[in-house]
Short mmCIF file of C-alpha atoms and ligand atoms in Angstrom, two decimals:
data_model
loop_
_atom_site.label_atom_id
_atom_site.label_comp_id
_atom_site.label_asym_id
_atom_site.label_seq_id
_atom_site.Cartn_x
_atom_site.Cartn_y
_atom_site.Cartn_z
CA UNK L 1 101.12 96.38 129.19
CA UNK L 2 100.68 94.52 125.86
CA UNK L 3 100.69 95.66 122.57
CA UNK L 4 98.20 97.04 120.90
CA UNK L 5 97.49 95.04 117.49
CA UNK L 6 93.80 95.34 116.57
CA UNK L 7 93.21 98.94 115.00
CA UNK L 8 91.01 97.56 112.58
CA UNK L 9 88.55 97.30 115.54
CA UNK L 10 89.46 101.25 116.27
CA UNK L 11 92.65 102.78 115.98
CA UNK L 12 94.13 105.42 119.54
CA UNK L 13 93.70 108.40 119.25
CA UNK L 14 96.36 110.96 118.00
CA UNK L 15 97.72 113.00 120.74
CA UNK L 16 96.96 116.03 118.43
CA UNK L 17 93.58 115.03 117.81
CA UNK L 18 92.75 115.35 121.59
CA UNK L 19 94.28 118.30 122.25
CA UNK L 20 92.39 120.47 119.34
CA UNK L 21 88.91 117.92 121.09
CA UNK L 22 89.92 119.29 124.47
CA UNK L 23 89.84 122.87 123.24
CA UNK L 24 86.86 122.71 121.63
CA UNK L 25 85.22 120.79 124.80
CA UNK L 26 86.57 123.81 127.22
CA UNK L 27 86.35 126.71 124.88
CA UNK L 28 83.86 127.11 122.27
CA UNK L 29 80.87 126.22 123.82
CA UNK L 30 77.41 126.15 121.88
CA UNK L 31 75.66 124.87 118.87
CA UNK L 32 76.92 125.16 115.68
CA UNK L 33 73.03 125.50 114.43
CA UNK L 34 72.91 128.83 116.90
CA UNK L 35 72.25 131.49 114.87
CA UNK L 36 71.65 134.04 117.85
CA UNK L 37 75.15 134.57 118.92
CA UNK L 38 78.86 134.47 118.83
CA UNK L 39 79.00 131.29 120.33
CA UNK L 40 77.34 129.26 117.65
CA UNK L 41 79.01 131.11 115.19
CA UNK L 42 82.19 129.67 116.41
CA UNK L 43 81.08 126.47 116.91
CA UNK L 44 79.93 126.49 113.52
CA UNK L 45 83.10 127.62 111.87
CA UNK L 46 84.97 125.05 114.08
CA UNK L 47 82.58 122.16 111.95
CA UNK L 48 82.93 123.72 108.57
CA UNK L 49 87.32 123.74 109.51
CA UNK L 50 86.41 120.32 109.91
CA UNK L 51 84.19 119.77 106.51
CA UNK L 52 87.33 121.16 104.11
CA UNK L 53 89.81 118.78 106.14
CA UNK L 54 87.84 116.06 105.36
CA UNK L 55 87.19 117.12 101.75
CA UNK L 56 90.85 117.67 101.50
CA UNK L 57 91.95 114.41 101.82
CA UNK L 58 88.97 112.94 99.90
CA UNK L 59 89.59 115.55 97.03
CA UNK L 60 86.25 116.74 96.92
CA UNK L 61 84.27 119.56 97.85
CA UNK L 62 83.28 120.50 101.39
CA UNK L 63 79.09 120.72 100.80
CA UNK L 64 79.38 116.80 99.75
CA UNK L 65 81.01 115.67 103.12
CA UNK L 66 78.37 115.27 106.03
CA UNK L 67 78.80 114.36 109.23
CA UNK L 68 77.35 111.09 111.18
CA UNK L 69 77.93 109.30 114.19
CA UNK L 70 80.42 107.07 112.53
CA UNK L 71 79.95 103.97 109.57
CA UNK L 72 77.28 102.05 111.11
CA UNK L 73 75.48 105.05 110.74
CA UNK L 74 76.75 106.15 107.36
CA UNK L 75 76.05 103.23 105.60
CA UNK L 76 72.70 102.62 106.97
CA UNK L 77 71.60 106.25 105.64
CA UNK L 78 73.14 105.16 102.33
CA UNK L 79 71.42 102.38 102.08
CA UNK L 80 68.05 102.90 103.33
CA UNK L 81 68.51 106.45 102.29
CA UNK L 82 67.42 105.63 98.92
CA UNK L 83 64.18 103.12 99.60
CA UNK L 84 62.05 106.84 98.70
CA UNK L 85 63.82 107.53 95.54
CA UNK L 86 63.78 103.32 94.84
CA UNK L 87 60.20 103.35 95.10
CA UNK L 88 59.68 106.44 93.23
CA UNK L 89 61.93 104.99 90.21
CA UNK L 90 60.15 101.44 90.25
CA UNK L 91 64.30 100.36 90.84
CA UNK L 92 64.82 97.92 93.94
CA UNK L 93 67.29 95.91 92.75
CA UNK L 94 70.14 95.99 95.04
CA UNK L 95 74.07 94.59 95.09
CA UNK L 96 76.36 93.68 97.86
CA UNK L 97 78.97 91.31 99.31
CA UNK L 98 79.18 88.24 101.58
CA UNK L 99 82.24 90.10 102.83
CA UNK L 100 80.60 93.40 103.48
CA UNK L 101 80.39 94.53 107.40
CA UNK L 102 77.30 93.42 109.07
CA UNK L 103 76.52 97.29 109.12
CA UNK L 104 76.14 97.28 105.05
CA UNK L 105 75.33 93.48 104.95
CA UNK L 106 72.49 93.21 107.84
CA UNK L 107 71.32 96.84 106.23
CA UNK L 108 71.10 95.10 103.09
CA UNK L 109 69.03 92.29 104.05
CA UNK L 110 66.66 94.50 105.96
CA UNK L 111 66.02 96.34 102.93
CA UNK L 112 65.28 92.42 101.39
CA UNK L 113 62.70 92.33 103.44
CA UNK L 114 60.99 94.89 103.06
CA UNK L 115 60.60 93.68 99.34
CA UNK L 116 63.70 94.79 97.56
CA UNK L 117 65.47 92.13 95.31
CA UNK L 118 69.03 91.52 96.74
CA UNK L 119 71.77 89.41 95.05
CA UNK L 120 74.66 89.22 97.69
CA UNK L 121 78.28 88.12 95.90
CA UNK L 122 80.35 85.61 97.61
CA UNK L 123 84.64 87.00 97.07
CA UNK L 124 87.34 84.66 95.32
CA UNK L 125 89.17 82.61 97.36
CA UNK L 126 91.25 85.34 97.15
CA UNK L 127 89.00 87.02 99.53
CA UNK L 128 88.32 89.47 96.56
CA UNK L 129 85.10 90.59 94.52
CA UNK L 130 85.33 89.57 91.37
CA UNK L 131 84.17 92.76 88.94
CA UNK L 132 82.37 90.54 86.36
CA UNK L 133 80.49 88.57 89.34
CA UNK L 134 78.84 91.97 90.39
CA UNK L 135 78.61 93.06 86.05
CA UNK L 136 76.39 89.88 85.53
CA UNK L 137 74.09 90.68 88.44
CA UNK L 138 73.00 94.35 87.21
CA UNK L 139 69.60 94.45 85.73
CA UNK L 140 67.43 97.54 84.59
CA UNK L 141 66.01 97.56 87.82
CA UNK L 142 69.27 98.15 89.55
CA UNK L 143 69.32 100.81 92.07
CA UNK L 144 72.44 100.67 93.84
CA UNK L 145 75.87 98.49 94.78
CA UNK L 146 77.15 98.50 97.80
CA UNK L 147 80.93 97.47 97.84
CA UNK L 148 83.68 97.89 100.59
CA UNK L 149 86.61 99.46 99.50
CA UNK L 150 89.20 97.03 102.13
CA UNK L 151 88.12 94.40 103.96
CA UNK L 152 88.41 94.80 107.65
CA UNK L 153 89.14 91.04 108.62
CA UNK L 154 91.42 89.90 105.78
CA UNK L 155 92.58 93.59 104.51
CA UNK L 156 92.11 92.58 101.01
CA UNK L 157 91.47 95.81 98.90
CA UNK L 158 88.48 95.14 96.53
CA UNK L 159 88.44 96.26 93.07
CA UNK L 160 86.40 99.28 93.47
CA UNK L 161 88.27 101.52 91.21
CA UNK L 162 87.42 99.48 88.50
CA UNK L 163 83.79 98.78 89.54
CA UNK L 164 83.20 102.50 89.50
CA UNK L 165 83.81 103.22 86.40
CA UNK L 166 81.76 100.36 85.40
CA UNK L 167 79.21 101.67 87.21
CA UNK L 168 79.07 105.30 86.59
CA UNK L 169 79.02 104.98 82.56
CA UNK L 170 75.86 102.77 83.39
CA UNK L 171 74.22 105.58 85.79
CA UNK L 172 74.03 103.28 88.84
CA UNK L 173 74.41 104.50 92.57
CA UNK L 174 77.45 103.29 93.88
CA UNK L 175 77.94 102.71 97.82
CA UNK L 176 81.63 102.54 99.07
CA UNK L 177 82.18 101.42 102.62
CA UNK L 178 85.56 103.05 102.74
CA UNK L 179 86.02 102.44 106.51
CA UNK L 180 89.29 100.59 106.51
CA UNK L 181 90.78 102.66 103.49
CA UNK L 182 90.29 106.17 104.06
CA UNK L 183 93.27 107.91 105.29
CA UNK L 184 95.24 104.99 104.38
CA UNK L 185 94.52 104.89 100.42
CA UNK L 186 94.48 108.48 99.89
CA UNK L 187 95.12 108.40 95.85
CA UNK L 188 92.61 105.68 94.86
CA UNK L 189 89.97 107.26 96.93
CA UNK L 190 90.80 110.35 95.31
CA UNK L 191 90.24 108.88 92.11
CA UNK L 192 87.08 106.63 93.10
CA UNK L 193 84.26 107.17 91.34
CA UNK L 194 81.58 106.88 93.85
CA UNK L 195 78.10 108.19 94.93
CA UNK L 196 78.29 107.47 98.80
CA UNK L 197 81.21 106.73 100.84
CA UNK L 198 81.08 106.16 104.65
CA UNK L 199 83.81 106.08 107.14
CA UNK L 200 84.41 106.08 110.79
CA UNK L 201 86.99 108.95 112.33
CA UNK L 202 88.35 106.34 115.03
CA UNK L 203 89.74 104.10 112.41
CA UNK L 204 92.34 106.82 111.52
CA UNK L 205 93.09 107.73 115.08
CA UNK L 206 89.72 110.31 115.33
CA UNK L 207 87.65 109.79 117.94
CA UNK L 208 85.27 106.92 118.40
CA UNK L 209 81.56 108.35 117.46
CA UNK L 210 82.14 110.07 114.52
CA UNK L 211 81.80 109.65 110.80
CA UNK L 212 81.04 110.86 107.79
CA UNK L 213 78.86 110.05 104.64
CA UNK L 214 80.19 111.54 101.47
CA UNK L 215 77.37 111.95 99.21
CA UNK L 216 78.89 113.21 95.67
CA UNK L 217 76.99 115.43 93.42
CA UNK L 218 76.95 114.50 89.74
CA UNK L 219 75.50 117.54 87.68
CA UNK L 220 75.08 119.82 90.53
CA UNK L 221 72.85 117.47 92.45
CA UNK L 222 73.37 115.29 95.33
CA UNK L 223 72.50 111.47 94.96
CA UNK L 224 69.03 110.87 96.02
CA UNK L 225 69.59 110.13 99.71
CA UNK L 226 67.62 110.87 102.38
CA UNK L 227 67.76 110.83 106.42
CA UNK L 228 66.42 107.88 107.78
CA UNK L 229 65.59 109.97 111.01
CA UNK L 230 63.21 112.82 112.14
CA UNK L 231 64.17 115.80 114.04
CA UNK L 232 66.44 118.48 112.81
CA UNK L 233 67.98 120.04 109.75
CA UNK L 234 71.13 119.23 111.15
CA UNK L 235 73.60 118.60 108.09
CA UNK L 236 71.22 119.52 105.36
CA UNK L 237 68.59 117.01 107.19
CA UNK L 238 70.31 114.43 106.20
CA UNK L 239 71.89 113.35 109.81
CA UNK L 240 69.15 115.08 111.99
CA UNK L 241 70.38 115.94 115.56
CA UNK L 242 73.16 118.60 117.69
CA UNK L 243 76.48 117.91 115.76
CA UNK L 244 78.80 117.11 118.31
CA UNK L 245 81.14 119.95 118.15
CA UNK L 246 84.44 118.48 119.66
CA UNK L 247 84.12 114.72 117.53
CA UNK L 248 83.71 116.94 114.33
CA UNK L 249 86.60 118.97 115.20
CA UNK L 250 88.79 115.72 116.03
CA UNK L 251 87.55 114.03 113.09
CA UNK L 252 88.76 116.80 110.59
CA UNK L 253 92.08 116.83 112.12
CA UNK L 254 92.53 113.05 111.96
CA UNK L 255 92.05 113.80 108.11
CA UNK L 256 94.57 116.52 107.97
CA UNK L 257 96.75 114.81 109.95
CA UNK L 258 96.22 111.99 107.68
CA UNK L 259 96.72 113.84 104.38
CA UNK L 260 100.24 115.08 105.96
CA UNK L 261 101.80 112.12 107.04
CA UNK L 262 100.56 110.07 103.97
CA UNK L 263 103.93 108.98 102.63
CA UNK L 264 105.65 108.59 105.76
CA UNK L 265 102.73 106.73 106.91
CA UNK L 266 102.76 104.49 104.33
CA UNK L 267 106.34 102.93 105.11
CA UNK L 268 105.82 103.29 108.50
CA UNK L 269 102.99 100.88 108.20
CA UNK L 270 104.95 98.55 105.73
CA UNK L 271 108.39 98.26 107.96
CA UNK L 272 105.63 96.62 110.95
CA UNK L 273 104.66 94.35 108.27
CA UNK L 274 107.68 93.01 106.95
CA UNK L 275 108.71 92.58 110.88
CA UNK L 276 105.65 90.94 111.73
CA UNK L 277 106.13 88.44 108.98
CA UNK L 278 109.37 88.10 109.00
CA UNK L 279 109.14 86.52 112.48
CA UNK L 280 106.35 84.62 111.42
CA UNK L 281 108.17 82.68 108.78
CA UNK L 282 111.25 81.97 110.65
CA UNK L 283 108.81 80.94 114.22
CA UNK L 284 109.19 77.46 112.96
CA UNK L 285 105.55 77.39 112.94
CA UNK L 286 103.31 76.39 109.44
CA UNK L 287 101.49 78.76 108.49
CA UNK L 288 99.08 80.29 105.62
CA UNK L 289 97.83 83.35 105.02
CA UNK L 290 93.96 84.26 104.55
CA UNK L 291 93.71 85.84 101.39
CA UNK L 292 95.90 87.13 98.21
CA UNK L 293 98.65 89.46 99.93
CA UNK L 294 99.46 90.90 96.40
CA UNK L 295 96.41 92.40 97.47
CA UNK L 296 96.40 93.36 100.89
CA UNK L 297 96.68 96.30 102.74
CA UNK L 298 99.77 97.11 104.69
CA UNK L 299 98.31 97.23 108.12
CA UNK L 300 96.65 93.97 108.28
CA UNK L 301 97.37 90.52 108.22
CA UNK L 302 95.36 87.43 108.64
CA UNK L 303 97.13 84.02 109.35
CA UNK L 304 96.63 80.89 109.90
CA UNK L 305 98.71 79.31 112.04
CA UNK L 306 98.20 75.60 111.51
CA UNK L 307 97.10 73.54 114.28
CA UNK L 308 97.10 76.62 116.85
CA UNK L 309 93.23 77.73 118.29
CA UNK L 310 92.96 81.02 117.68
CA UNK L 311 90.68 81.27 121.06
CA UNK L 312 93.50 79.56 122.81
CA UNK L 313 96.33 81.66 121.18
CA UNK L 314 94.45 84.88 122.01
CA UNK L 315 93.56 83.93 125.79
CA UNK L 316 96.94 82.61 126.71
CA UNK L 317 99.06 85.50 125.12
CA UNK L 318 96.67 88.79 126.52
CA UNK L 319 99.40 90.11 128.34
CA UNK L 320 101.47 90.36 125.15
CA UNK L 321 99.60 90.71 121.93
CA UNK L 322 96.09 92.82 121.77
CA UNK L 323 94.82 90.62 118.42
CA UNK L 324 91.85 89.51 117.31
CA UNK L 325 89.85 87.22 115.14
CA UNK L 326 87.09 88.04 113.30
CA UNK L 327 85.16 91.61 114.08
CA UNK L 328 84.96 93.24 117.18
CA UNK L 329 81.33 94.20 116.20
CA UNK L 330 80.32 90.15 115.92
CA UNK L 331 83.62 89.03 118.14
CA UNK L 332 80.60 88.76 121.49
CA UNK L 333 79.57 84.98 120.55
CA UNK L 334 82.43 83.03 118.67
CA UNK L 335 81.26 81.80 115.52
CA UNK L 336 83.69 80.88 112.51
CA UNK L 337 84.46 84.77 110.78
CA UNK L 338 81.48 84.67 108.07
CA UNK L 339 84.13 86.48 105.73
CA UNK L 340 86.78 83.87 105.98
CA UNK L 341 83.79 81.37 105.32
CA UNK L 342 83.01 82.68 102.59
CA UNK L 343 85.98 82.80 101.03
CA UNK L 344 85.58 78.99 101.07
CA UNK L 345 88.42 78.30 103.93
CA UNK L 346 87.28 74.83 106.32
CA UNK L 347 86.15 75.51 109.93
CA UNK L 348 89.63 74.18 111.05
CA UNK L 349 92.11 76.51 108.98
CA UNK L 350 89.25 79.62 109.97
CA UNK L 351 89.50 78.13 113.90
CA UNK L 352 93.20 78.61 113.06
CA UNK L 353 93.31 82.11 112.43
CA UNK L 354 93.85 85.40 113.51
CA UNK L 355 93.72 88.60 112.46
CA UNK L 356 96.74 91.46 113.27
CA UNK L 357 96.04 95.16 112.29
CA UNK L 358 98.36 98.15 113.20
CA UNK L 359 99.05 101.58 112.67
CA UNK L 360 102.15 104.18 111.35
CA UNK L 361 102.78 104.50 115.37
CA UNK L 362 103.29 100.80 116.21
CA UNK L 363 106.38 100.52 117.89
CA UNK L 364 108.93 98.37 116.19
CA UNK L 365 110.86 97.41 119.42
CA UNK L 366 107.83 96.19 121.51
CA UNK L 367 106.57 94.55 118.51
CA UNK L 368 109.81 92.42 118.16
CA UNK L 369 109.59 91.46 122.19
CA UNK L 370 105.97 90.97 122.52
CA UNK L 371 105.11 89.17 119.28
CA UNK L 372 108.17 87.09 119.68
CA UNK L 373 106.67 85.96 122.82
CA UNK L 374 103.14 85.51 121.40
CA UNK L 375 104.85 82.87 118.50
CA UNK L 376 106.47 80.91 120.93
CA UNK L 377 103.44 80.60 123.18
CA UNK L 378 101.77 79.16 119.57
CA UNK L 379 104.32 77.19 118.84
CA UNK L 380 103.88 75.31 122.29
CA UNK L 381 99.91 75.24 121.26
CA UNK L 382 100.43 73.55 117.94
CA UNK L 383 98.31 70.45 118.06
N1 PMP S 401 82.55 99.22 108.07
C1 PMP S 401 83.72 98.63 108.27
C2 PMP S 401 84.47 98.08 107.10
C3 PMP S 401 84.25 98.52 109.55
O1 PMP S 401 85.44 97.93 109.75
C4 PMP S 401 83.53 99.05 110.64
C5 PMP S 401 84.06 98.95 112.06
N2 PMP S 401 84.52 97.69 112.41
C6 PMP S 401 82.30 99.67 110.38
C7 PMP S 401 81.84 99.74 109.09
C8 PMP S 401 81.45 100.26 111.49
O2 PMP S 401 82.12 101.33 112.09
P1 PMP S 401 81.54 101.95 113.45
O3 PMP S 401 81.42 100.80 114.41
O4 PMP S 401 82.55 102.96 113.84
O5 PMP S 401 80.20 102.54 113.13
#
């Protein structure tokens, strides 16, 4: 079996996690919108467990956390969410990234044609948004920014702390895909000043089909979101549908879990990295690495390594090395990572390059076997 290096595409579950799923799934049967017996009533206090946990580790309150299917989801509701409230206001003058996932990005673009004004901001070649780029866009018709918080190809954290404050002394919705972060950057998110934040529970070893959009209340009042679906009052109507008691459940206990191990996580996840490129730098291969690491996350790394396909690399090594190189959500048809493009790197160094994630669990020992074996494979691939 090979290792597992791509949790930026989705993370394993925690062993906890599935056991408090698999009591739910066996156990507490019903709908948590039953109001006719015991059973929903337990279902219902099994999702609102699950509402604190979350709110816990975001440091907010529980009535502004509601739950989704997972990001895609999330930021599509925060997004299109608002084209009621844009139209109302005369504002339809929206911000994003080149770098954003294809779920904010494509979202964004939709919205462009449908006659919003969109200004989309390539990143540095540091593969970070540059505050001031997004400051000179803003216009009185400005409804709304839409920012990631880290980068899910290069792991380069973008300077959202800074853009919120920016932001909220101008009274302008702010959008945070925090996908990548949450559970990972548990003080700046805490101290994020946001009006919608999305994440997915299976990118901190939740369960895949889960999420959660935070929408923050300012004065007492939500941000003027609405669902982009018909059918239910499900989550204040804002996620119509049956919440699914079980992914709720496992996606509150990721958080907790999350919020516990935060420190220990936190080295955990910066010992793999100094292994990882530690062995990189004395493989004998050349090599370059995609984006400013003084700003990088600790469980991602992208690198070029010069002269090696990345398509090659990744074909020839499966039975060591589970990496990647671009998104798993565009990874069907190989075309050159539009993130590293625009960051301004040449089809050759992006052809190059590959992308490792990992989490606190990654096991040091198979790490040092399997990814030695993976570099020497390259090295034999250099061209
Ligand atoms: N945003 C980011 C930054 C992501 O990395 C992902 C998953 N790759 C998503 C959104 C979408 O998440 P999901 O596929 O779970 O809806």
């Amino acid at each position: 079996m090979s290792i597992y290096l791509d949790y930026n595409a989705s993370a394993p579950i925690d062993p906890v996690v599935l056991e408090v799923m698999i009591d739910v799934y066996k156990n507490h049967i019903g709908n948590a919108d039953s109001r006719t017996h015991e059973f929903g009533d337990r279902a219902r206090t099994i999702v609102e467990t699950a509402r604190k946990q979350v709110a816990s580790l975001l440091g907010i309150n529980a009535a502004e956390v509601f739950f989704t299917s997972g990001a895609t989801e999330s930021n599509n509701i925060a997004i299109q969410g608002l084209e009621a409230y844009a139209l109302e206001k005369g504002k339809n003058h929206i911000i994003t990234s080149s770098i954003e996932h294809k779920a904010v990005l494509e979202t964004v673009k939709a919205m462009g044609r449908r006659g919003f004004e969109v200004d989309i901001i390539d990143p540095e070649p540091s593969g970070c948004i540059d505050v001031n780029a997004v400051l000179q866009k803003l216009k009185s018709n400005t409804l709304l920014v839409s920012i990631m918080h880290v980068n899910n190809e290069t792991g380069m954290i973008q300077p959202v702390l800074e853009l919120g404050e920016d932001l909220h002394a101008r009274n302008i919705l702010f959008h945070v895909d925090a996908t990548q972060s949450c559970g990972k950057l548990i003080d700046e998110l805490r101290s994020l000043k946001y009006d919608m934040l999305s994440f997915s529970a299976h990118k901190l070893c939740g369960p895949q089909g889960v999420g959660v959009l935070v929408l923050r209340k300012k004065n007492y009042k939500l941000p003027p979101v609405r669902s982009i679906m018909y059918g239910g009052q499900q989550e204040h109507g804002i996620r119509p549908g049956t919440i699914p008691v079980a992914l709720v459940a496992g996606c509150g206990k990721a958080c907790e879990i999350a919020e516990i191990h935060a420190d220990d996580n936190r080295k955990k996840l910066a010992k793999v990295k100094a292994t990882i490129t530690d062995m990189i730098s004395t493989s004998g291969i050349e090599y370059s690495y995609n984006g400013n690491q003084e700003r990088c996350l600790d469980n991602t790394i992208n690198v070029c390594l010069h002269g090696v396909s990345s398509e090659a690399l990744m074909i020839s090594t499966k039975k060591y090395c589970g990496i990647s190189n671009g998104s798993a959500c565009t990874s069907k048809s190989y075309s050159p990572s539009y993130v590293l493009t625009a960051m301004g790197l040449s089809d050759e160094r992006i052809d190059n390059s590959i992308r490792i994630s990992w989490g606190p669990e990654t096991d040091l020992e198979q790490l040092r076997i399997d990814f030695k074996e993976l570099l020497l494979v390259a090295k034999k691939l250099v061209q």
